[in-house]
PDB file of C-alpha atoms and ligand atoms in Angstrom:
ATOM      1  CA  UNK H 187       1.547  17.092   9.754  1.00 84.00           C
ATOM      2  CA  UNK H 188      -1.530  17.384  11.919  1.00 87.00           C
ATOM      3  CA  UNK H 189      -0.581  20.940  13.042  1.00 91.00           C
ATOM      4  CA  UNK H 190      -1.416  22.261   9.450  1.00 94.00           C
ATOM      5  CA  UNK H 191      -4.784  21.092   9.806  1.00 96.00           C
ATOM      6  CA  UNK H 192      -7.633  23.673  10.537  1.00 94.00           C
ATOM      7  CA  UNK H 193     -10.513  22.193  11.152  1.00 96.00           C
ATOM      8  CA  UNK H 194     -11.651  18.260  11.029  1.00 98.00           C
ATOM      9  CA  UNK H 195     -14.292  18.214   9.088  1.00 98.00           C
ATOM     10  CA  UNK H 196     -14.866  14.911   8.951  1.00 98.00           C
ATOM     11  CA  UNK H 197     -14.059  12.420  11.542  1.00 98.00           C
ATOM     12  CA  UNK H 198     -12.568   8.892  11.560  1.00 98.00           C
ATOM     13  CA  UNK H 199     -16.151   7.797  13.293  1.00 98.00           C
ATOM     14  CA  UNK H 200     -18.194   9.988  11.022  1.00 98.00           C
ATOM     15  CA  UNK H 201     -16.543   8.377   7.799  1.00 98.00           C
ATOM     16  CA  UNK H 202     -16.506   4.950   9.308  1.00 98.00           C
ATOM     17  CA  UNK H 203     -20.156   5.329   9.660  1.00 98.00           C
ATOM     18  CA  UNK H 204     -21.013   6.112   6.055  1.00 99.00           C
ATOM     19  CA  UNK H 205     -18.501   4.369   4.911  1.00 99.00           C
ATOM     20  CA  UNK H 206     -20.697   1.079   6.394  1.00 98.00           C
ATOM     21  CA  UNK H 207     -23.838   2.547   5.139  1.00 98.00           C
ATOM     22  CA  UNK H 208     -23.196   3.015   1.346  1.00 99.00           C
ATOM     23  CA  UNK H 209     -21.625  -0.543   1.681  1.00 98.00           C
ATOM     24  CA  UNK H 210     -24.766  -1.781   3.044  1.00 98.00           C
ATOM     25  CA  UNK H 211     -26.428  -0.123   0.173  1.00 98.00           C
ATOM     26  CA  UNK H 212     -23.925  -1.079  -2.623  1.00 98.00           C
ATOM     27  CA  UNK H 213     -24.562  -4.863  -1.545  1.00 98.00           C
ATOM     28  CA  UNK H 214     -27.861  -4.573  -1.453  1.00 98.00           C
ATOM     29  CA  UNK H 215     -27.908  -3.112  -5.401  1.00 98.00           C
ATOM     30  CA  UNK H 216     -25.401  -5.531  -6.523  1.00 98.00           C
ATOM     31  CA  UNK H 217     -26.563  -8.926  -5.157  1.00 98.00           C
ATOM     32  CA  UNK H 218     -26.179 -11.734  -7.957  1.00 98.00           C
ATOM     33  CA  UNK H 219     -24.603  -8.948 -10.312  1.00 98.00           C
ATOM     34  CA  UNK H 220     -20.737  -9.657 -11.300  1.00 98.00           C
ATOM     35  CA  UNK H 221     -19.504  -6.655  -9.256  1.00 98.00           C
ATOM     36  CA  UNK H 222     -16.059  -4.492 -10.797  1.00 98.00           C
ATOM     37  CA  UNK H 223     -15.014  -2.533  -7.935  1.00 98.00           C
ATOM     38  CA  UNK H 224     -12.593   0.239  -9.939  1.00 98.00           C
ATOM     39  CA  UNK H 225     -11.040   2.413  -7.519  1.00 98.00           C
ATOM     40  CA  UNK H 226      -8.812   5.650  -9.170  1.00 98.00           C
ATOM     41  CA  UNK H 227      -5.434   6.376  -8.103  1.00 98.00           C
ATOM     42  CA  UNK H 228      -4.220   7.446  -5.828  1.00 97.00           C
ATOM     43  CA  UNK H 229      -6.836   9.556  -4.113  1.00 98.00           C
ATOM     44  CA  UNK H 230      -9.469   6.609  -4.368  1.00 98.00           C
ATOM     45  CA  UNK H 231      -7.041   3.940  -2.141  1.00 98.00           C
ATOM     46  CA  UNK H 232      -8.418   4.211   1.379  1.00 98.00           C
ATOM     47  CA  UNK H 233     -11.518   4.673   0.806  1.00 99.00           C
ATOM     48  CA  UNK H 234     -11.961   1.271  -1.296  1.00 98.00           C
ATOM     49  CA  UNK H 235      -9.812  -0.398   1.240  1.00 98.00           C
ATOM     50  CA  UNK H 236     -12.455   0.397   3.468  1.00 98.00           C
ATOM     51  CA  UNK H 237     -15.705   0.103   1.286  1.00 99.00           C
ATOM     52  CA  UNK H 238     -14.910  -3.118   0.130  1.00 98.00           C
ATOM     53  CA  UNK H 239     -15.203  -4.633   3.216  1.00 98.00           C
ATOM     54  CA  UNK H 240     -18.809  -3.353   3.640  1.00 98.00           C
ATOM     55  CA  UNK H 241     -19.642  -4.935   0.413  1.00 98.00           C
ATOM     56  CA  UNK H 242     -20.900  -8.364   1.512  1.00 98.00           C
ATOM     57  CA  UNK H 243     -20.948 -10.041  -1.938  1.00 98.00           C
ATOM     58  CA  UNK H 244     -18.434 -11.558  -4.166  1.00 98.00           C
ATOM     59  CA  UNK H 245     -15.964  -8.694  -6.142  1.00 98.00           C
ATOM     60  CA  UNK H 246     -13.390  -8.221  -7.780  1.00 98.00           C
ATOM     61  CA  UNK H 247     -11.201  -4.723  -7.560  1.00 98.00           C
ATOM     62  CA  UNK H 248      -9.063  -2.862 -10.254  1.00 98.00           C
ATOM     63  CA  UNK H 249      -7.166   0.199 -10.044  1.00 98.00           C
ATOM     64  CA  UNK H 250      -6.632   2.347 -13.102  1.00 98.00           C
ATOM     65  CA  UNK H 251      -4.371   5.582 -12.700  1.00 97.00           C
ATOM     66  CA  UNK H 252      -4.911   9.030 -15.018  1.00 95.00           C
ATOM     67  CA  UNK H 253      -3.571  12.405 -15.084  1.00 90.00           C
ATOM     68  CA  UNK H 254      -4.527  15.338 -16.950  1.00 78.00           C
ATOM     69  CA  UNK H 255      -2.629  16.963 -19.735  1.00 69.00           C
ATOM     70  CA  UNK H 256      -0.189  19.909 -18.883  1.00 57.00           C
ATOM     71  CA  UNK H 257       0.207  22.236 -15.689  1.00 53.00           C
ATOM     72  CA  UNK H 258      -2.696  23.659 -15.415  1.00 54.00           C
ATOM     73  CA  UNK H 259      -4.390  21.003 -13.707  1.00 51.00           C
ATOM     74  CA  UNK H 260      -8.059  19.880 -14.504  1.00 52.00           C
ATOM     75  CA  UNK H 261      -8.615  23.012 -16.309  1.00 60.00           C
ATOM     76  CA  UNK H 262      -8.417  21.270 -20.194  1.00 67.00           C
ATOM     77  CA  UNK H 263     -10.258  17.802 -19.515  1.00 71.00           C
ATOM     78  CA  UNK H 264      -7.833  15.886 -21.103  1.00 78.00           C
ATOM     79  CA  UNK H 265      -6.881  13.311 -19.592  1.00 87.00           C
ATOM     80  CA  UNK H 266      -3.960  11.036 -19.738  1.00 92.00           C
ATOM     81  CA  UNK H 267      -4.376   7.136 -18.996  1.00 95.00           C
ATOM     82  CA  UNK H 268      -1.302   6.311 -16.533  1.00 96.00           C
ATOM     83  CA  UNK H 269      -2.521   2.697 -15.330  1.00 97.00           C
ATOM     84  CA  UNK H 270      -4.811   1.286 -17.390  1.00 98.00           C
ATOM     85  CA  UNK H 271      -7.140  -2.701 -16.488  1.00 97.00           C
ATOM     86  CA  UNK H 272      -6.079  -5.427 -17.138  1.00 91.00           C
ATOM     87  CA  UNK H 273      -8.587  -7.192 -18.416  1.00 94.00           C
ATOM     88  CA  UNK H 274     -11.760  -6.910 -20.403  1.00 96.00           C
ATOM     89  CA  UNK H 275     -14.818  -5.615 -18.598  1.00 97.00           C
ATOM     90  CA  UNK H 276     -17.529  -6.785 -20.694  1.00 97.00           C
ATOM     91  CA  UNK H 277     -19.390  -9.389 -18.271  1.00 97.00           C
ATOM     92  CA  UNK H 278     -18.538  -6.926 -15.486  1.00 98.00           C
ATOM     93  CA  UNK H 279     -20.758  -3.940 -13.730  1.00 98.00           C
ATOM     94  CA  UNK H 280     -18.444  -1.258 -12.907  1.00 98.00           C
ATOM     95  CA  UNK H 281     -18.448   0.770  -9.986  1.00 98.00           C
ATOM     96  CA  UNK H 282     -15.830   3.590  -9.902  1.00 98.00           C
ATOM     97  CA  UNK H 283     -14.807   4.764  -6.448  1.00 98.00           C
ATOM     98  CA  UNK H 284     -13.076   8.017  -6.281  1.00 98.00           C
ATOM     99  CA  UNK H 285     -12.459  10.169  -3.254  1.00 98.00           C
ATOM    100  CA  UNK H 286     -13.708  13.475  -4.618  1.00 98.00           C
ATOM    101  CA  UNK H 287     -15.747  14.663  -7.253  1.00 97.00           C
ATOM    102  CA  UNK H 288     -14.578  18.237  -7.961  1.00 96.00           C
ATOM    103  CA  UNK H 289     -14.946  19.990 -11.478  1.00 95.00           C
ATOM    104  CA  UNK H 290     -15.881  16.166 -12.601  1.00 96.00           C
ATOM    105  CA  UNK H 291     -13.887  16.292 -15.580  1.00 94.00           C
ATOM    106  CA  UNK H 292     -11.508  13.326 -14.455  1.00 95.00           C
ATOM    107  CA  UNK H 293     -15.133  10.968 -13.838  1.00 96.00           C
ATOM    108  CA  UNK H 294     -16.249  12.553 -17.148  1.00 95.00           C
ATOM    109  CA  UNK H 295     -13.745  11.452 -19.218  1.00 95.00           C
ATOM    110  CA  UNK H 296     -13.299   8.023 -17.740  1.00 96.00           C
ATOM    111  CA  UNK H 297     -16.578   7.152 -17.503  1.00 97.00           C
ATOM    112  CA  UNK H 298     -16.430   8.037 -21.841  1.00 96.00           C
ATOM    113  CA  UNK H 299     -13.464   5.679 -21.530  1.00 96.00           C
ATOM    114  CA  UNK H 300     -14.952   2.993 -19.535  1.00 98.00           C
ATOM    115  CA  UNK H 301     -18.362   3.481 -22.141  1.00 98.00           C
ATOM    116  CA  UNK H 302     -16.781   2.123 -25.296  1.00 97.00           C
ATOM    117  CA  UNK H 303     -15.575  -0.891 -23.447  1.00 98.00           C
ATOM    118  CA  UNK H 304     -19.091  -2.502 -23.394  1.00 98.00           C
ATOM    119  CA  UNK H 305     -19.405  -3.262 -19.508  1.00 98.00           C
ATOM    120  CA  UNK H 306     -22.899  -3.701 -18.441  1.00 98.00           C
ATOM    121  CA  UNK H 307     -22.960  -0.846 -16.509  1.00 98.00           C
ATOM    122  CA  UNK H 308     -21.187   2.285 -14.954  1.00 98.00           C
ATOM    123  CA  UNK H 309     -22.170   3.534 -11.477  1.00 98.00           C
ATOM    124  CA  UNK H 310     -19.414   5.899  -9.502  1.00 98.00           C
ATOM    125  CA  UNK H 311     -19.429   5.865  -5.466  1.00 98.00           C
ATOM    126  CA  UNK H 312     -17.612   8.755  -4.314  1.00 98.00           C
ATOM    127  CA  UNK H 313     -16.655   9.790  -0.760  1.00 98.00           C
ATOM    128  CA  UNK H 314     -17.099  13.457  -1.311  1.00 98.00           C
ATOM    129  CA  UNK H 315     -18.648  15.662  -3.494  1.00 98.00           C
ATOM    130  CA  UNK H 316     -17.761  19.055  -4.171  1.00 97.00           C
ATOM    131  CA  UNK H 317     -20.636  20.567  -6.652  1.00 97.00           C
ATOM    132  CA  UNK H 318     -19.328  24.045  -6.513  1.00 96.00           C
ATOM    133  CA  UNK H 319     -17.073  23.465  -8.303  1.00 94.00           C
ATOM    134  CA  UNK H 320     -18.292  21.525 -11.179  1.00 96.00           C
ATOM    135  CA  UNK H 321     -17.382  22.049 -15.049  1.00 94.00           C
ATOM    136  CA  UNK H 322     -18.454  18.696 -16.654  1.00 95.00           C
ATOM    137  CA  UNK H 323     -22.239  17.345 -15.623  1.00 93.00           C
ATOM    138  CA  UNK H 324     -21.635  14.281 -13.391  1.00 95.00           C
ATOM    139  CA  UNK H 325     -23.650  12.852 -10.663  1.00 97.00           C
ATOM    140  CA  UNK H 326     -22.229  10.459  -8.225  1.00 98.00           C
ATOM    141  CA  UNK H 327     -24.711   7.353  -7.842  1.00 98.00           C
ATOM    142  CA  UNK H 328     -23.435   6.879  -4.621  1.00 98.00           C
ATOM    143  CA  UNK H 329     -21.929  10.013  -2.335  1.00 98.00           C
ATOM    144  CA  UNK H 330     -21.136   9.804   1.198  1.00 98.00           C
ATOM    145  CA  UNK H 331     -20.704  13.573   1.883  1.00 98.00           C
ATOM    146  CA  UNK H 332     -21.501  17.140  -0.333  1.00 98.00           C
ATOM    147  CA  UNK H 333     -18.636  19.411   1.178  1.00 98.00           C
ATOM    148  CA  UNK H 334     -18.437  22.981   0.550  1.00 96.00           C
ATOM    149  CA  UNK H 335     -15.674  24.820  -1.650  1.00 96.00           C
ATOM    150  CA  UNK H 336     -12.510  24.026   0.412  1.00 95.00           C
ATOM    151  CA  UNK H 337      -9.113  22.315   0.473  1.00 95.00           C
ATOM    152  CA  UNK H 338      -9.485  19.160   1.873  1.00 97.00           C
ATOM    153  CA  UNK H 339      -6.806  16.305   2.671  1.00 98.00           C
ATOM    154  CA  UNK H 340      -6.641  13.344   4.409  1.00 98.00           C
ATOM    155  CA  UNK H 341      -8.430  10.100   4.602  1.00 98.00           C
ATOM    156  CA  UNK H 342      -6.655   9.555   0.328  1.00 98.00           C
ATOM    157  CA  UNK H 343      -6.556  13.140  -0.316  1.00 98.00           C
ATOM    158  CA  UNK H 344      -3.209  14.795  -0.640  1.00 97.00           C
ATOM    159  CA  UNK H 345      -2.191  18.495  -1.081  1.00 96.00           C
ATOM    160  CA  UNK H 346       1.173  17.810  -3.085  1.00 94.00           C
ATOM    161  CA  UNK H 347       1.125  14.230  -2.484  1.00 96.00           C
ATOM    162  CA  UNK H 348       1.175  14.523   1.355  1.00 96.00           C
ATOM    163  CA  UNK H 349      -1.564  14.370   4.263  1.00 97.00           C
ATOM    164  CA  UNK H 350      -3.472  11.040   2.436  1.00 98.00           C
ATOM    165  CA  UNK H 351      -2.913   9.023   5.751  1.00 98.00           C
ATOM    166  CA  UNK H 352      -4.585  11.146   7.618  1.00 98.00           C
ATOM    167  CA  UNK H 353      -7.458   8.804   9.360  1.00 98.00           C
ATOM    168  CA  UNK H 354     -10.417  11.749   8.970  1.00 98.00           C
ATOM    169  CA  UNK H 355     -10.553  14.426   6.697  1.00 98.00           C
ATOM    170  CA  UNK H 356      -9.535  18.037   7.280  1.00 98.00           C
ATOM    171  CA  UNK H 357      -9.224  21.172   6.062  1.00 97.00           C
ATOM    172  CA  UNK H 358      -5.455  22.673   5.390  1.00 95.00           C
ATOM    173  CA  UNK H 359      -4.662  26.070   6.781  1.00 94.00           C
ATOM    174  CA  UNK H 360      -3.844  29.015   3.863  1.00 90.00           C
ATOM    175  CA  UNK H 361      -0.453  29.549   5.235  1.00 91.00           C
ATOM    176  CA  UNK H 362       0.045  25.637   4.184  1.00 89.00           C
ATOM    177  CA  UNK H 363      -0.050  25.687   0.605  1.00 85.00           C
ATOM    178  CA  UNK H 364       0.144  29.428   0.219  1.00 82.00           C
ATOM    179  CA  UNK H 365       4.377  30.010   1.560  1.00 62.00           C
ATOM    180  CA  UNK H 366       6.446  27.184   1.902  1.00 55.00           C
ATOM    181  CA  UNK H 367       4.279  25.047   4.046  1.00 45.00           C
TER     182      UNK H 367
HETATM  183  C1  PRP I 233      -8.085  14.136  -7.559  1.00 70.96           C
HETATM  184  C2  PRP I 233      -9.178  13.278  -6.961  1.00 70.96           C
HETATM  185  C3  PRP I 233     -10.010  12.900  -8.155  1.00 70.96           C
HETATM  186  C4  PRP I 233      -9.892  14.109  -9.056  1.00 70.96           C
HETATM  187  C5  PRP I 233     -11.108  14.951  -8.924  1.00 70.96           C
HETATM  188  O1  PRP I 233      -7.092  13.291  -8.088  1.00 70.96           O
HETATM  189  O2  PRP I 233      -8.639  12.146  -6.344  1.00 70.96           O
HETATM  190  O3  PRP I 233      -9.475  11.779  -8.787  1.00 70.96           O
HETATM  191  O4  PRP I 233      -8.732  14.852  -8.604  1.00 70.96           O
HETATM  192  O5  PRP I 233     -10.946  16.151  -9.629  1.00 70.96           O
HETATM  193  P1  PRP I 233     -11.888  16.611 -10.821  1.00 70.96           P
HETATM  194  O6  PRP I 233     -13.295  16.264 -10.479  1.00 70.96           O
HETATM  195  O7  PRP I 233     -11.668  18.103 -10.858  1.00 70.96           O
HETATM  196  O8  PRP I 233     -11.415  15.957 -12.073  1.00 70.96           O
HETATM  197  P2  PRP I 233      -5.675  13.830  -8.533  1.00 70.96           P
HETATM  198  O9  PRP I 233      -5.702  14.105  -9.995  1.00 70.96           O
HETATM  199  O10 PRP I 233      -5.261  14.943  -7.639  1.00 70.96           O
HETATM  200  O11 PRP I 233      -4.766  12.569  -8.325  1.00 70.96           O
HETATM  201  P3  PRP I 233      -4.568  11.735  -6.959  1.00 70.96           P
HETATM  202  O12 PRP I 233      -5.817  10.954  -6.759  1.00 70.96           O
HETATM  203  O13 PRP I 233      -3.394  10.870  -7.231  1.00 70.96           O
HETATM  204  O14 PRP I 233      -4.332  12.739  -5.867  1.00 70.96           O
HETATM  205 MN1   MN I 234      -7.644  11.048  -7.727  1.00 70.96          MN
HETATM  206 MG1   MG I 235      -4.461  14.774  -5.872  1.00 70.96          MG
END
């Protein structure tokens, strides 16, 4: 697994360390607030495992799952609810927690979703942002790195549903995804 990995470009230490400051920050922001801790599947899984245990307040977590429409991946914005909450999330602030923003069109359309169900408010933590490659406006609230235009895994992020347990996050060599890998 490892030996298709480039570059590290972020390390366990280096993520641990953010990790602990945007918790810091998100309990800071949230104190006394009823606190929805919505974490998107699959990507979003370690990274909430680890957040939420810099949160020092009381929360409750959710998981919804969504795909988009058809094989062309994130190219139409449609987007196809998978997993959906299980309860109502009306007395609840929200905070989404992805891994990666990319063109934003998955955050755009949930965060539409997530609108009409009256919560009191919508705030999305990610662990990395790729701006480059944007196609729908979206701003994390809360980011913990702005990474340049490449393909990352690890650390929740998969190429084909592999590398997510990697503990940092690297970048995949071409000849990984581009022959049989
Ligand atoms: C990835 C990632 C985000 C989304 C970002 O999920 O985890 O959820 O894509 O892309 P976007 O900003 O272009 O919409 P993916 O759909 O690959 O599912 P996964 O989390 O199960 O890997
Ligand atoms: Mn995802
Ligand atoms: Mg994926």
């Amino acid at each position: 697994m490892e030996e298709k990995i480039g570059k590290v470009l972020l390390s366990r230490e280096e993520i641990q360390k953010r990790v602990a400051e945007l918790g810091e920050e998100i309990t800071r922001d949230y104190k006394g607030q009823n606190l929805l801790v919505l974490a998107i599947l699959k990507g979003a899984v370690p990274f909430m495992a680890d957040l939420i245990r810099e949160i020092k307040i009381p929360l409750k977590y959710d998981f919804m799952a969504v795909s988009s429409y058809g094989a062309s991946t994130h190219s139409s914005g449609v987007v196809r609810i998978l997993k959906d909450l299980e309860r109502s999330v009306e007395d609840h602030h929200i905070l989404i927690v992805e891994d990666i923003i990319d063109t934003g069109l998955t955050l755009k359309y949930l965060k539409e979703n997530l609108a009409a169900r009256n919560p009191l408010s919508i705030k999305v933590v990610t662990l990395l942002d790729k701006p480059d490659r944007r196609k729908a406006e979206v701003v994390p609230d809360y980011n913990g790195f702005t990474i340049p235009d490449e393909f990352v895994v690890g650390y929740g992020l998969d190429f084909d549903e592999h590398y997510r347990n990697l503990p940092y996050v690297g970048i995949l060599k071409p000849e990984a995804y581009s022959a049989e890998g």
